[in-house]
Structures are given as structure tokens and as C-alpha cells.
Tab-separated table of C-alpha atoms in Angstrom:
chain	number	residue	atom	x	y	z
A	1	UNK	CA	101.044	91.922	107.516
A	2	UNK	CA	103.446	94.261	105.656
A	3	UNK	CA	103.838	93.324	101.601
A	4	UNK	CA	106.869	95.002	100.122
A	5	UNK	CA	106.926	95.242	96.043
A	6	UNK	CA	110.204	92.867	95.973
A	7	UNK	CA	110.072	89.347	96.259
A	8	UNK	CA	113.072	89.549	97.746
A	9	UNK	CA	112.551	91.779	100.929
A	10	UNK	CA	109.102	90.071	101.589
A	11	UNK	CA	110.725	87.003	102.023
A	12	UNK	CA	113.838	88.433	103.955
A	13	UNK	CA	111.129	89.549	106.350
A	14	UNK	CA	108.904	86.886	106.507
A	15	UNK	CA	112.178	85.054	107.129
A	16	UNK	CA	113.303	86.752	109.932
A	17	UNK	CA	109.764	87.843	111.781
A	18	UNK	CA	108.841	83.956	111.196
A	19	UNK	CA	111.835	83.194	113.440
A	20	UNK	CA	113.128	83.822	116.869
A	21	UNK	CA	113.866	87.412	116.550
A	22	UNK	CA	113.422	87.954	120.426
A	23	UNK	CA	116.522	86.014	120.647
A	24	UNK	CA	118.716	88.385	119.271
A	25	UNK	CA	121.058	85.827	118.171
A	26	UNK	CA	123.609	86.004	115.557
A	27	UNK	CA	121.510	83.660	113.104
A	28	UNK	CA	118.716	85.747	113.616
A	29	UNK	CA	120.649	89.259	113.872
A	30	UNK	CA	121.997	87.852	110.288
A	31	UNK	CA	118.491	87.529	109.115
A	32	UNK	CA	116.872	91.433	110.239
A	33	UNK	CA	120.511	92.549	108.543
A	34	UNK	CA	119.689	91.275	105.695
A	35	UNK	CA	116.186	92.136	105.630
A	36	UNK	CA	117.402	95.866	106.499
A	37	UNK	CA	119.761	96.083	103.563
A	38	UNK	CA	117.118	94.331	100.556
A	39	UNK	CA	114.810	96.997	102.104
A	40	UNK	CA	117.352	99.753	101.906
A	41	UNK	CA	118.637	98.875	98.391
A	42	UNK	CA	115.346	98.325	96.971
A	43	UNK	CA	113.834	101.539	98.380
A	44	UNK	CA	111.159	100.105	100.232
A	45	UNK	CA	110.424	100.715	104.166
A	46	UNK	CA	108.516	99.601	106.897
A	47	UNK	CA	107.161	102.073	109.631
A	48	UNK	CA	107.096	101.218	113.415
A	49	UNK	CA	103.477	101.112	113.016
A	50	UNK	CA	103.582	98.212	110.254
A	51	UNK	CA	106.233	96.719	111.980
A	52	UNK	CA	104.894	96.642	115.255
A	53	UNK	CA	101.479	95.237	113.543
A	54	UNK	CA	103.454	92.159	112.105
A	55	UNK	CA	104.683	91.549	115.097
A	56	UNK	CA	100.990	91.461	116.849
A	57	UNK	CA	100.001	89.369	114.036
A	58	UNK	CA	103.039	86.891	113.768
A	59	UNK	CA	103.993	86.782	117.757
A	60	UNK	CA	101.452	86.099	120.593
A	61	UNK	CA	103.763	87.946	123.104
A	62	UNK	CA	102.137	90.126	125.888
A	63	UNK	CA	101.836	93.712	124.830
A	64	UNK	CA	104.604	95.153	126.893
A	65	UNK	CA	106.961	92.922	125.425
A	66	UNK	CA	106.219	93.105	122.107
A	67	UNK	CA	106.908	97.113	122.409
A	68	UNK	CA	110.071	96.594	123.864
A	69	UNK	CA	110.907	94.385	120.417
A	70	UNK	CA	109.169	96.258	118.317
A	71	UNK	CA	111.048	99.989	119.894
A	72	UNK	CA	114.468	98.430	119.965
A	73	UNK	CA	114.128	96.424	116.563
A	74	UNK	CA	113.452	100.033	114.895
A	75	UNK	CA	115.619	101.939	116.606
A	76	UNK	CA	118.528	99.564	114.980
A	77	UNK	CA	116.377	99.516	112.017
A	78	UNK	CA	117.149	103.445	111.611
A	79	UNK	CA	120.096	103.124	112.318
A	80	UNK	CA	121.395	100.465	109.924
A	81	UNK	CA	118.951	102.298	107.669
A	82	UNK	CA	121.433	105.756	107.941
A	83	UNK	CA	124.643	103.829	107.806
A	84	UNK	CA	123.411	102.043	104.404
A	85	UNK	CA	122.342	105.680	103.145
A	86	UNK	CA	125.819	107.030	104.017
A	87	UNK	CA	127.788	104.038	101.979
A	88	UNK	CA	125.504	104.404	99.570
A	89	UNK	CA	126.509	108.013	99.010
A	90	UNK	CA	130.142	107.473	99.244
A	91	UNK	CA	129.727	105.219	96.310
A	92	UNK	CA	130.499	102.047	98.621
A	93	UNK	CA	127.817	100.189	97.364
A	94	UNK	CA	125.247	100.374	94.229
A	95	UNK	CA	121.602	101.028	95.271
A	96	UNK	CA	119.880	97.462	93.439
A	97	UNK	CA	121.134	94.664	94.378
């Protein structure tokens, strides 16, 4: 499984891969946000390789499925990942949290 350097983000993601993530619901949505942004603000990141092995070692879902999580999960990962990038730059928000 994927160790990060700060406390904080490992247990942001152990947090939220530990969970229900498949669910996409809000509680859990809340959870990979906040996981995105310690990751972001720490300068740490996971690839969709590392990802996609936590989720083979943390979920026993069949292989098809798990790409489907683990493809959309990183997509929005990027995503969120750009955004916090962009406030960052306009000053929005400090890089250490």
C-alpha cells in the first residue's frame, strides 16, 4: 500500500480507501476531498498505478470493477488536483496546511 511522508495524508487515505468509496456518497466523497487536498498541499501524489494497487490490496472487487473505480477515482483525482493548483496560484489558499 501507498505511504505518503505526512501523517496526515496517510491517514486521510487510509480513511477513505478503508471505507465505502464505491459508494460515492457524500460522507465518502467528503473523505477522497479531503484526502485530495492534504495530498495537494503537502506536495505528495499518488499515481494510478499505486492507487489502483491499494485498491487490489484493500478491496476484493472483481478486476473489471475495480478499474472502473480506480479510472474514474483518478480522473477526479486530476482534476481536483488542477483546480487546487490554480487557487493555489491565485493566492486563494497557502500551500501547508
Amino acid at each position: 500500500m501507498k505511504k505518503f511522508k505526512n501523517k496526515q495524508t496517510q491517514d486521510k487515505f487510509l480513511k477513505w480507501i478503508k471505507n465505502y468509496p464505491e459508494s460515492y456518497h457524500g460522507f465518502d466523497m467528503d473523505r477522497f476531498y479531503d484526502f485530495v487536498l492534504s495530498l495537494k498541499l503537502n506536495g505528495e501524489w499518488i499515481t494510478e498505478d499505486e492507487l489502483h494497487s491499494a485498491f487490489k490490496e484493500e478491496k476484493k472487487w472483481e478486476e473489471d470493477f475495480r478499474n472502473k473505480i480506480v479510472s474514474d477515482y483518478y480522473h477526479k483525482l486530476l482534476d481536483l488536483g488542477n483546480f487546487i493548483d490554480f487557487i493555489i496560484e491565485k493566492n486563494l489558499i497557502k500551500k501547508s496546511l
